[in-house]
XYZ file of C-alpha atoms in Angstrom:
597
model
C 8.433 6.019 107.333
C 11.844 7.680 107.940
C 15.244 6.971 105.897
C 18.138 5.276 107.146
C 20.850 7.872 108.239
C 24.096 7.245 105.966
C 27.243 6.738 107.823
C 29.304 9.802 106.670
C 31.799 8.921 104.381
C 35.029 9.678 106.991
C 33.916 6.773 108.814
C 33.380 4.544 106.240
C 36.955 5.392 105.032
C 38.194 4.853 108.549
C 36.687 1.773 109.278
C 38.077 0.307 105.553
C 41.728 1.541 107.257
C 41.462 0.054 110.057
C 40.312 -3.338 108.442
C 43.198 -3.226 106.379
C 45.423 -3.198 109.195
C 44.563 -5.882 110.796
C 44.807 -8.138 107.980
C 47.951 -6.725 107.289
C 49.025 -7.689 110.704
C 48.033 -10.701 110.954
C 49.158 -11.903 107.232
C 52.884 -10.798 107.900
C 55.423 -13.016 107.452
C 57.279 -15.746 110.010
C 60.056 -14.223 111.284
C 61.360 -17.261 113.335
C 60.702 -19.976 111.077
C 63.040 -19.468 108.368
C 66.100 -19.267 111.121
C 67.808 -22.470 110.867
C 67.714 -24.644 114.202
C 71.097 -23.663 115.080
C 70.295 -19.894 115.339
C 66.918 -21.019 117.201
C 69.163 -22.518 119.556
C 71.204 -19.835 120.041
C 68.360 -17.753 121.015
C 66.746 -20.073 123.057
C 70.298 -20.612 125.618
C 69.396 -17.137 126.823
C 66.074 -17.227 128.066
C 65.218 -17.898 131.779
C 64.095 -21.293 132.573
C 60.436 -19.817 132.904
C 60.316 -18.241 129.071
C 62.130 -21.700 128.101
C 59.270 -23.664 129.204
C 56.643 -21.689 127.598
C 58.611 -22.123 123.899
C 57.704 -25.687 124.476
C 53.925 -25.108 123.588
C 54.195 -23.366 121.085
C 54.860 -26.034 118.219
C 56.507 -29.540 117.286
C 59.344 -27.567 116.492
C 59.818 -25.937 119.250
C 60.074 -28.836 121.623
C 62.444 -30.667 120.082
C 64.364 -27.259 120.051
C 63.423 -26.962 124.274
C 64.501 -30.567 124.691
C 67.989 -30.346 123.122
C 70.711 -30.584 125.063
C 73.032 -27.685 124.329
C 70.249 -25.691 126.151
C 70.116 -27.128 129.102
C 73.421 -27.824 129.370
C 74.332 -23.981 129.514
C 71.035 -23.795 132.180
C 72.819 -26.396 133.986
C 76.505 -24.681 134.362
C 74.889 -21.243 135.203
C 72.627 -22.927 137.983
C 74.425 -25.512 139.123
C 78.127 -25.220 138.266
C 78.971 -21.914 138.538
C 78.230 -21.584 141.892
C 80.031 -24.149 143.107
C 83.084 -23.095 141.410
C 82.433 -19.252 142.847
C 83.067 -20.778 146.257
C 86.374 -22.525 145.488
C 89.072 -19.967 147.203
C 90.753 -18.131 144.693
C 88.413 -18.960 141.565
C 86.886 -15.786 141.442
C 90.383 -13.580 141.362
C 92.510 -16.411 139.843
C 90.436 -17.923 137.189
C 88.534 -14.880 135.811
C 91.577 -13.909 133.739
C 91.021 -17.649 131.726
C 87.146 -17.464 131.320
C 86.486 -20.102 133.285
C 83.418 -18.315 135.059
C 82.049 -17.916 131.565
C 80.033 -20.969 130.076
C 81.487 -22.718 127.264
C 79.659 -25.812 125.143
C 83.204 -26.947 124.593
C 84.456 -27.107 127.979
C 84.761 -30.519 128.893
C 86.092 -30.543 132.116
C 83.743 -28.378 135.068
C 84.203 -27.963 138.422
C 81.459 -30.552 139.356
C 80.678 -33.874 140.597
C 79.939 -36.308 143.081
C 83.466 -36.797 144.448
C 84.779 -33.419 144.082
C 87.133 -31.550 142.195
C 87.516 -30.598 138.724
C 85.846 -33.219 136.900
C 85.829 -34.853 133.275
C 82.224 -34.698 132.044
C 83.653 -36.879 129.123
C 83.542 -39.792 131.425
C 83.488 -43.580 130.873
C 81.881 -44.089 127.333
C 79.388 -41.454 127.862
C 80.324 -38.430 125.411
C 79.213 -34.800 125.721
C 76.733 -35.686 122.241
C 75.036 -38.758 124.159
C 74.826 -36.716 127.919
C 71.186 -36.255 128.823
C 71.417 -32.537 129.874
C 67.672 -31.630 130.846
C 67.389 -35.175 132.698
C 70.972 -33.684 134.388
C 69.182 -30.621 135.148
C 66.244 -32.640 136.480
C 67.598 -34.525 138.248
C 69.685 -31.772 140.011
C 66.663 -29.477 140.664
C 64.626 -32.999 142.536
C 67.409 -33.137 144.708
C 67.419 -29.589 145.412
C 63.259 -29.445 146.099
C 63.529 -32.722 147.829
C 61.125 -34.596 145.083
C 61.436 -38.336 144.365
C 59.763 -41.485 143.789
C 59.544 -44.086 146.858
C 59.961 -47.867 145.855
C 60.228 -50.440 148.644
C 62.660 -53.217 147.254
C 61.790 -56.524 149.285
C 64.966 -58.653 150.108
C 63.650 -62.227 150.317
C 60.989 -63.733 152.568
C 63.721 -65.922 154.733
C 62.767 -65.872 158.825
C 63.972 -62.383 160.340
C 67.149 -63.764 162.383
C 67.118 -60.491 164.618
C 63.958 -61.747 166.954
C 66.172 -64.981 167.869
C 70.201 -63.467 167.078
C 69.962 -59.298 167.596
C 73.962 -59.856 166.042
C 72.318 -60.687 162.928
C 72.249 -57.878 161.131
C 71.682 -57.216 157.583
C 74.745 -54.435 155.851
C 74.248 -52.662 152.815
C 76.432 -50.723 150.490
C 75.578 -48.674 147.677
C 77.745 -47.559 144.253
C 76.130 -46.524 141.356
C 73.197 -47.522 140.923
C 73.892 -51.657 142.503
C 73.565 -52.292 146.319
C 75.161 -54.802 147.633
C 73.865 -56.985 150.876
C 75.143 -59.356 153.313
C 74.202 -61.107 156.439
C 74.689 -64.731 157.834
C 71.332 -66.106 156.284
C 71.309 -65.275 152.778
C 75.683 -64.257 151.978
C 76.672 -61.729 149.747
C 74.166 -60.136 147.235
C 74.039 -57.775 144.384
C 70.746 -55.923 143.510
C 70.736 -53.589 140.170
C 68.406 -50.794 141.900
C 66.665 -49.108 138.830
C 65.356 -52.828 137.547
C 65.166 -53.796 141.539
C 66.745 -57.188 140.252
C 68.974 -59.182 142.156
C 72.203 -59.344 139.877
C 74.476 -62.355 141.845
C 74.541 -64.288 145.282
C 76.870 -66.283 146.470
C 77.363 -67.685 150.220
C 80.175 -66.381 152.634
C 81.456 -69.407 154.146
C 81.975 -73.175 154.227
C 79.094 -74.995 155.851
C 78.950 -74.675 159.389
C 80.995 -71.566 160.254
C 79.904 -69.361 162.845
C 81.104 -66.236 161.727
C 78.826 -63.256 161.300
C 79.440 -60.105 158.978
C 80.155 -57.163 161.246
C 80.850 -54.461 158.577
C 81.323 -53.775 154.727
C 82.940 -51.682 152.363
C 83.080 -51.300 148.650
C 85.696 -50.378 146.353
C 85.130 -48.817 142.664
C 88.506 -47.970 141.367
C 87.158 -50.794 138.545
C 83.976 -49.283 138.109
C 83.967 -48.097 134.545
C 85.332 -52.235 133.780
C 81.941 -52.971 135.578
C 83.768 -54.494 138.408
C 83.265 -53.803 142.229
C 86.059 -54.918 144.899
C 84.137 -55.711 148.549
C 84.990 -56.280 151.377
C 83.368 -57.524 154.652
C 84.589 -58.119 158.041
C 83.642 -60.571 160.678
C 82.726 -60.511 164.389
C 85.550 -63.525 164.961
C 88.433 -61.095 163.770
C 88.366 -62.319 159.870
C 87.914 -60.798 156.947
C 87.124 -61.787 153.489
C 87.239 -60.103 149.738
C 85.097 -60.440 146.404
C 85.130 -59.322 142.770
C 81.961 -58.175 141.667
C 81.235 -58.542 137.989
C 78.373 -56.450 137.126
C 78.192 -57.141 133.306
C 78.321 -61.187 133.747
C 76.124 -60.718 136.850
C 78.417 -63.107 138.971
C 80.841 -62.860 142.245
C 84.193 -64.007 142.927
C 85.928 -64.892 146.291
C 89.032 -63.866 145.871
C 90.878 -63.604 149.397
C 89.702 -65.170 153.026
C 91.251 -63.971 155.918
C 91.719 -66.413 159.047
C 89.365 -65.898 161.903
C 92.054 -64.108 164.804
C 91.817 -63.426 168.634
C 91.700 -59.945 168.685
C 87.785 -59.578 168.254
C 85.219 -58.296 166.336
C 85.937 -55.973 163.807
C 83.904 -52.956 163.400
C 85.383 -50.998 160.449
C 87.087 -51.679 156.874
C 88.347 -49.764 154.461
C 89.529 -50.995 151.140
C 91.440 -49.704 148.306
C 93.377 -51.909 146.362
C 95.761 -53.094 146.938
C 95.391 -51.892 150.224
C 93.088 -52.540 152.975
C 92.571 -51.348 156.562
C 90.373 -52.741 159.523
C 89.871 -52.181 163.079
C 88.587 -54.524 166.027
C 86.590 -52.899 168.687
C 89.262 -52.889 170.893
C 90.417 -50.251 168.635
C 93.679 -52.299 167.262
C 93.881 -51.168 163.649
C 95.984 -53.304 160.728
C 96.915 -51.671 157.923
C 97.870 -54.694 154.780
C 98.659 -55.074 151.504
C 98.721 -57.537 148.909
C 101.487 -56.009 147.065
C 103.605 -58.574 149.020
C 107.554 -58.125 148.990
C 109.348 -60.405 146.463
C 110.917 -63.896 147.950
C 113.966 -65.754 147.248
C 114.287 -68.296 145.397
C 114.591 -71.149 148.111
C 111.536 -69.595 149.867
C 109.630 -69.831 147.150
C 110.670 -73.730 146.744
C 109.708 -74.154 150.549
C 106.519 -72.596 150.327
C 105.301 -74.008 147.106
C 106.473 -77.623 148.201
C 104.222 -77.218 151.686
C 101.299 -75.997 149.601
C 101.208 -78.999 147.455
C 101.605 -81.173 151.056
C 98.485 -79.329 151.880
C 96.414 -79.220 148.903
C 96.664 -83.176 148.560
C 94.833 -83.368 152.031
C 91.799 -80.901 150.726
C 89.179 -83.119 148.424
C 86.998 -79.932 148.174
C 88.461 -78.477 144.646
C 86.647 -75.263 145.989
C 88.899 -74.150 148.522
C 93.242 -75.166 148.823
C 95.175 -73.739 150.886
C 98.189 -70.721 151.063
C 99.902 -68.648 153.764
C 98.568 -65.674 155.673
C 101.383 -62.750 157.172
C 98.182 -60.977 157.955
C 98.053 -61.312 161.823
C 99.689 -58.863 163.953
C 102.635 -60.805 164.543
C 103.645 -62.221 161.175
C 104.745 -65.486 162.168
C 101.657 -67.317 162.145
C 100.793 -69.522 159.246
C 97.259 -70.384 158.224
C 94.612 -72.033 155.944
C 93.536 -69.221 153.028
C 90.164 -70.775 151.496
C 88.713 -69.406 148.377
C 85.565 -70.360 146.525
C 83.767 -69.153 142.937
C 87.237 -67.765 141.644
C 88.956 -67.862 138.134
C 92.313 -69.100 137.642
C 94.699 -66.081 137.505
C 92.450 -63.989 139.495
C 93.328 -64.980 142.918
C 94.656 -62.484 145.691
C 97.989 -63.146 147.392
C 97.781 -63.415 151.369
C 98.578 -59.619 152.439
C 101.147 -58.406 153.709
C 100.745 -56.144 157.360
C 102.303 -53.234 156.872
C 101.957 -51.726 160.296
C 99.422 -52.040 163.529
C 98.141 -49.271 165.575
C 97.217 -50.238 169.265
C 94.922 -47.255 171.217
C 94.000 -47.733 175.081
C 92.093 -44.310 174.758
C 90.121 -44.252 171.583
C 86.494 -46.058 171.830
C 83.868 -46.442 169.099
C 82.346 -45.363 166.814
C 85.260 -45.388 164.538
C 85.490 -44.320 160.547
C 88.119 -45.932 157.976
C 89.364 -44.444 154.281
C 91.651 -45.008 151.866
C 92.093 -42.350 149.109
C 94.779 -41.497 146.363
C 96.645 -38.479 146.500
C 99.275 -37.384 143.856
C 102.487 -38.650 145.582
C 101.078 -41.263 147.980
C 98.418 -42.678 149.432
C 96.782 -41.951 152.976
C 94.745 -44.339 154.926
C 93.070 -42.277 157.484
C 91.556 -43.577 160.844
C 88.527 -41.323 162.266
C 87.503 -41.865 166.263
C 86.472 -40.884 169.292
C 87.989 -40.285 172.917
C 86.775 -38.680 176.140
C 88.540 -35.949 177.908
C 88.365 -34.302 181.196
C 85.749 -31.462 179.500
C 83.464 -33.897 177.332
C 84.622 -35.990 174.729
C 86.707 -34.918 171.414
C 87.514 -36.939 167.867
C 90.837 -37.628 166.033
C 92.074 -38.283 162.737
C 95.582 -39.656 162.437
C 96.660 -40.318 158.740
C 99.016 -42.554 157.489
C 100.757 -42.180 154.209
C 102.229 -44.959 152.321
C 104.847 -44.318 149.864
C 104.070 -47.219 147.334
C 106.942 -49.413 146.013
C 108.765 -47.422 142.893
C 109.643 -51.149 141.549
C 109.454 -54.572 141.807
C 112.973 -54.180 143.242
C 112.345 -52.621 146.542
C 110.919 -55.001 149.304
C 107.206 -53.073 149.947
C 105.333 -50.044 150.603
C 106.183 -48.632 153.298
C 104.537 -45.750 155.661
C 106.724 -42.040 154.742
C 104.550 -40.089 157.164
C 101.773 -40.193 160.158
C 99.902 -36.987 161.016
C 97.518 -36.195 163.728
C 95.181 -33.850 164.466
C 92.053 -33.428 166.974
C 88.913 -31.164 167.587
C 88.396 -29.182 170.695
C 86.535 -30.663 173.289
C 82.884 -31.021 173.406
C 81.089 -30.929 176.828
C 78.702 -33.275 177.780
C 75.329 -32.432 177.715
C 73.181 -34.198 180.631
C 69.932 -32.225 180.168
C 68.414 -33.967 176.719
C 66.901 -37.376 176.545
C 68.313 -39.624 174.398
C 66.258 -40.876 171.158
C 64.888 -44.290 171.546
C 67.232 -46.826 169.940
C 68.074 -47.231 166.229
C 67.250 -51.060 166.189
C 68.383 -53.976 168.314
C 71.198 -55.136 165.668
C 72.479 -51.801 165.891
C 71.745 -51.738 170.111
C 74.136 -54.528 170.568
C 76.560 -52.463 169.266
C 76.966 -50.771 172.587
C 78.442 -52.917 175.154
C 75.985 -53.404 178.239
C 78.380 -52.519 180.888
C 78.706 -48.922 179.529
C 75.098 -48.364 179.268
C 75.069 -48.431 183.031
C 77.153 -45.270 183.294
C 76.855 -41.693 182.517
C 78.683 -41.728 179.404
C 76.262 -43.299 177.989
C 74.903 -40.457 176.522
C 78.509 -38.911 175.937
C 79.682 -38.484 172.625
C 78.576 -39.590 168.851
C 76.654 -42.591 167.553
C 78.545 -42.321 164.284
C 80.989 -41.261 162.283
C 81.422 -40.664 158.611
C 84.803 -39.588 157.033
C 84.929 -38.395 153.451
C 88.192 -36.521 153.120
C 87.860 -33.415 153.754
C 84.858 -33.523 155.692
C 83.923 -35.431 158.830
C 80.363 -35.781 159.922
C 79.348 -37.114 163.491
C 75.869 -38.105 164.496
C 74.920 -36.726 168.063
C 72.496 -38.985 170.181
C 70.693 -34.924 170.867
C 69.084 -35.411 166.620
C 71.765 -32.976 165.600
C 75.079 -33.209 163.519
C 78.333 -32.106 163.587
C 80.587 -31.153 160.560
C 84.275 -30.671 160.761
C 86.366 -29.877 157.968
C 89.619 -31.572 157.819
C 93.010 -29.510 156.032
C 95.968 -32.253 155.018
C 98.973 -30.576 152.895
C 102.582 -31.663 152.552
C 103.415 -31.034 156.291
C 100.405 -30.730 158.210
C 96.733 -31.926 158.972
C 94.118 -30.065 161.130
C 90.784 -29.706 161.617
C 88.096 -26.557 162.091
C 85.781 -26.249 164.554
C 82.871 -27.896 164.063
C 79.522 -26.696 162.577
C 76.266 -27.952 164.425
C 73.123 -28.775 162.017
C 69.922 -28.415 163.010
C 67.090 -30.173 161.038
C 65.730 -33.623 162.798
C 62.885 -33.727 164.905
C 63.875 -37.486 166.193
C 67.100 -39.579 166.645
C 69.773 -40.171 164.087
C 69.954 -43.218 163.088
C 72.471 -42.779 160.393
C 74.385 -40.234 158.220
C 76.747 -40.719 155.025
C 78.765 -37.228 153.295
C 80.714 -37.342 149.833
C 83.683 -35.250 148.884
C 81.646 -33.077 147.709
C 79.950 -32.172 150.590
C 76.725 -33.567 149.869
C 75.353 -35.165 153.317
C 71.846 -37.528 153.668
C 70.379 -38.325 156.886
C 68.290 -40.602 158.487
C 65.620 -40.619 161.205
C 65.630 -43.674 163.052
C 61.435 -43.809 163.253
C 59.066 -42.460 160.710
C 59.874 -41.396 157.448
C 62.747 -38.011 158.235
C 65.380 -37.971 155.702
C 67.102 -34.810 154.942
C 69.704 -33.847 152.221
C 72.529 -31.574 152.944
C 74.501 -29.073 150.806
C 77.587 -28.652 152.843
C 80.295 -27.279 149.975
C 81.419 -23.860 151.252
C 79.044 -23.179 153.548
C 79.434 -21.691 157.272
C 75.965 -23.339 158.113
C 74.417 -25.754 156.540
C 70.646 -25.734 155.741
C 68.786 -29.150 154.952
C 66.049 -29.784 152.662
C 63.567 -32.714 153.707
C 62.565 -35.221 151.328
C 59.404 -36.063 150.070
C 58.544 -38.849 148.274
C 55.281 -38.369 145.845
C 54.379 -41.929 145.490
C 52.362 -42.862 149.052
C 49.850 -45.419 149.266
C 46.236 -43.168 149.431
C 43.745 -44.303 151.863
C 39.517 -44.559 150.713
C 37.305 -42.217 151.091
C 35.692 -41.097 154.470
C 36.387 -42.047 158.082
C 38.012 -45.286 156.638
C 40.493 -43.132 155.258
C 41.562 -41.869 158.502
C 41.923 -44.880 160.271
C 43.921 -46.309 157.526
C 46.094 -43.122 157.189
C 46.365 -43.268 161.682
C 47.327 -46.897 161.404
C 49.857 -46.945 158.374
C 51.527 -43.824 160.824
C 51.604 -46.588 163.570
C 53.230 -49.111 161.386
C 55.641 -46.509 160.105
C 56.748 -45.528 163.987
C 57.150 -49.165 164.391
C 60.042 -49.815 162.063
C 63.156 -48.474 162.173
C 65.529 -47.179 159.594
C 69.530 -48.467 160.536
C 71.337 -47.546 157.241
C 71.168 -44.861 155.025
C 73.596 -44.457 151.883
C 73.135 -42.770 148.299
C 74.480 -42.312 144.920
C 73.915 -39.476 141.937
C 70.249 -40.552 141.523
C 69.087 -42.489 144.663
C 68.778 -42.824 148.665
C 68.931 -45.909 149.683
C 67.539 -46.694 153.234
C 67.642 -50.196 155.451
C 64.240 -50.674 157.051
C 63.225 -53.139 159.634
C 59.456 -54.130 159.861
C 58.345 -57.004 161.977
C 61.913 -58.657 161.821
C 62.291 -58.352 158.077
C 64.487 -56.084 156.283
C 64.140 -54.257 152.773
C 65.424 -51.590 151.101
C 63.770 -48.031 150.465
C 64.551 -46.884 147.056
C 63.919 -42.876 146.804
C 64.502 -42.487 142.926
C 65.149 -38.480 142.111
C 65.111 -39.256 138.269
């Protein structure tokens, strides 16, 4: 029997080395874990957001390190901030010198937000120790892949009143996170939309009154009190305003304007203490409830006829006042309020000037915004020429009373300005219609003709940008220049995206744009800011009902797609973390909630 061959002894020697080594690596010491969190941190701001995300794995530790917020607050400027601010003019040149392109965890004011401009991000009661920065950055990158979650928020089971009365439409508005509702059936509501809870009701009218809301607007000046102003208008000419208490959960009338022959009106805009509507005769009244100061004698008068009135009221809801609101400021009237506080009653406004246009048609667009100096109420609108059809902003700004001394605001300036002319394009068909509420909006006579198809659907005025929805599924942007001495607008930039009719279309300040298919389930988000042409990203909800298994799944899956070309999307509007969309199914109405948190 043969012997084993030895290993030689260089091997053995070799092998012992090379065992050595190993342990050696693997026993040396943590060179992370004694770093103190601070240092970690510091480390961890300057890895790309695909390193960052593997650290998160790799202990306890480490993921409360990836989830603090320093971190993704500087992932957050460099992705989401900074480029904004690169396409201010004169950022790049001016503001280099101050290190304002470079990312500071002390800077509290960036150039970012929802309504433009440099903003505070110490906002409110929300500090920069208590912001959420990765659910910030989150939330940011959703919007940008077009990722939410779809929740459809029912509105009541009351009888649809647009089989028997197409004028009775549901409107919607939408501020931070609370929608707000009205029609003739159910009043004025207030839903919270991340519980989907209805917050306050409360009716719009005495008993009996025909009146029907015609349009709505919402103002949140008061917003970090909790409070919302609104305002709604009225097809018989009135209009009427409310305090919205979010906190107590409860709404106040505070003004109600007189029904008035001039007609329907179709737009509001409210800013207090100002507020601006327009008929669809295209009169537009601009008030205010800062009224002038009276004499003394007038005062006597008018409080000794108030008290002659209120004995003849039994209703301890509603008394009566005096209304300079119509256009000719002699006409005295009944001013009925209901669900107020004492003290917290609104003055009857006073009309500060009336614009009368024999040109301009619908669709219209109304604003009020604060300036420096002044404010500007500016009127957006349409009116045909000889080559197609063009749009017009005129702005009007009020030079606010210095003192209780001098009588009232009064108007300082009035600027104009007006695209070029768009031709009319024959050769497309028209989209189907939005929805019979919004059908009626069209008078019947001009259906008949061929401008018809001439001009937009609707208009949306954010100062500075002004979007119009084309009847062809396309938009068109303008952007809109107002200094000391002069407004004017830029030709207009046509976006391309839909594959059916418009139905609606809202744009912020800050140049942030949704859209809204009128059938299926389109709805596209626009980056406008600094851009020559705007690119759209579509969104895509992730929670959709799934069908079974097999052939059954198809036929579900081919009739839900009938269903879903059945109803019709009217109203579209949005906030930092939500779309909100008005769909009609079978006569009833309820809100789409597309949640990007």
């Amino acid at each position: 029997m043969s012997c084993k061959r030895k290993r030689p002894e260089t091997d053995t020697a070799s092998r012992s080395t090379a065992l050595i080594k190993r342990t050696r690596h693997t026993a040396s010491p943590d060179l992370l874990s004694p770093l103190s969190d601070e240092l970690l941190l510091r480390i961890l701001t300057f890895l790309p957001l695909p390193d960052l995300l593997n650290t998160a794995s790799v202990s306890n530790r480490f993921y409360d390190l990836f989830s603090d917020s320093q971190v993704w607050k500087r992932l957050y400027y460099s992705r989401f901030v900074l480029p904004r601010a690169l396409r201010i003019p004169g950022f790049r040149d001016g503001s280099a010198r101050e290190g304002k392109l470079h990312y500071s965890s002390r800077r509290a004011v960036w150039a970012d937000g929802r309504k433009g401009g440099w903003v505070d991000m110490h906002v409110g009661n929300l500090t920069d120790q208590s912001r959420d920065w990765k659910r910030q950055y989150k939330l940011r990158h959703n919007w940008s892949k077009g990722k939410c979650a779809l929740e459809e928020l029912h509105l009541g089971q009351e009888p649809s009143l647009s089989e028997t009365n197409p004028s009775h439409k549901m409107l919607v508005k939408v501020s931070e996170g609370v929608a707000v509702t009205v029609d003739v059936a159910t009043g004025l509501r207030a839903w919270d939309l991340k519980t989907k809870q209805l917050l306050a009701q409360t009716r719009l009218d005495d008993a009996g009154s025909e009146s029907v809301p015609s349009c709505i607007t919402i103002d949140d000046q008061s917003l970090h009190d909790q409070v919302l102003e609104i305002a709604v208008g009225f097809t018989d000419g009135s209009f009427g305003v409310w305090k919205l208490n979010v906190q107590e959960g409860r709404i106040l009338r505070v003004y109600r304007h007189e029904s008035s022959s001039n007609g329907e009106l179709v737009g509001v805009a409210l800013c207090h203490p100002y507020i601006l509507t327009a008929t669809r005769s295209v009169l537009v009244s601009l008030y205010t409830f800062d009224r002038p100061p009276k004499t003394d004698s007038s005062n006597i008068i008018e409080s000794e006829s108030e008290r002659a009135e209120d004995e003849s009221i039994q209703h301890s809801e509603s008394y009566p006042g005096q209304v300079a609101g119509n256009e000719h400021g002699s006409k005295h009237s009944k001013l009925r309020r209901q669900d107020t506080l004492p003290g917290r009653q609104l003055r009857a406004p006073y009309l500060l000037t009336s614009l009368k246009s024999h040109t301009s048609r619908a669709p219209l667009a109304l604003s009020i915004r604060k300036t420096a100096g002044s404010i500007v109420a500016s009127i957006a609108y349409t009116f045909s020429t000889i080559q197609g059809w063009s749009l017009g902003i005129q702005d009007l700004h009020i030079r606010p009373s210095a003192s209780k001394t001098r009588s009232s605001p009064d108007i300082a300036t009035s600027r104009l300005a007006y695209t070029l002319p768009i031709r009319n394009s024959s050769s497309h068909v028209p989209s189907p219609p939005t929805s019979p509420a919004r059908h009626t909006d069209i008078p019947s006579s001009s259906l008949q003709g061929d401008d018809s198809l001439d001009g937009p659907i609707n208009l949306c005025y954010t100062h500075p940008y002004l979007l119009a929805t084309l009847p062809d599924n396309t938009l068109i942007l303008y952007l809109c220049t107002s200094n000391a001495t002069s407004l004017s607008i830029s030709p207009g930039i046509r976006l391309w995206g839909h594959t059916s009719g418009i139905s609606d279309a809202e744009i912020t300040a800050r140049g942030k744009a949704v859209s809204v298919s009128c059938r299926g389930e389109e709805i596209r988000v626009w980056e406008l800011e600094g851009r020559a042409h705007g690119k759209s990203i579509e969104v895509r909800p992730t929670s959709k009902p799934a069908g079974e298994a097999g052939d059954s799944a198809k036929d579900n899956l081919d009739s839900a797609a009938a269903v879903q070309w059945d109803d019709r999307r009217n109203w579209v509007g949005f906030d930092d973390e939500m779309v909100i969309v008005l769909k009609e199914s079978k006569g009833r109405e309820s809100l789409m909630v597309y949640d990007f948190t």
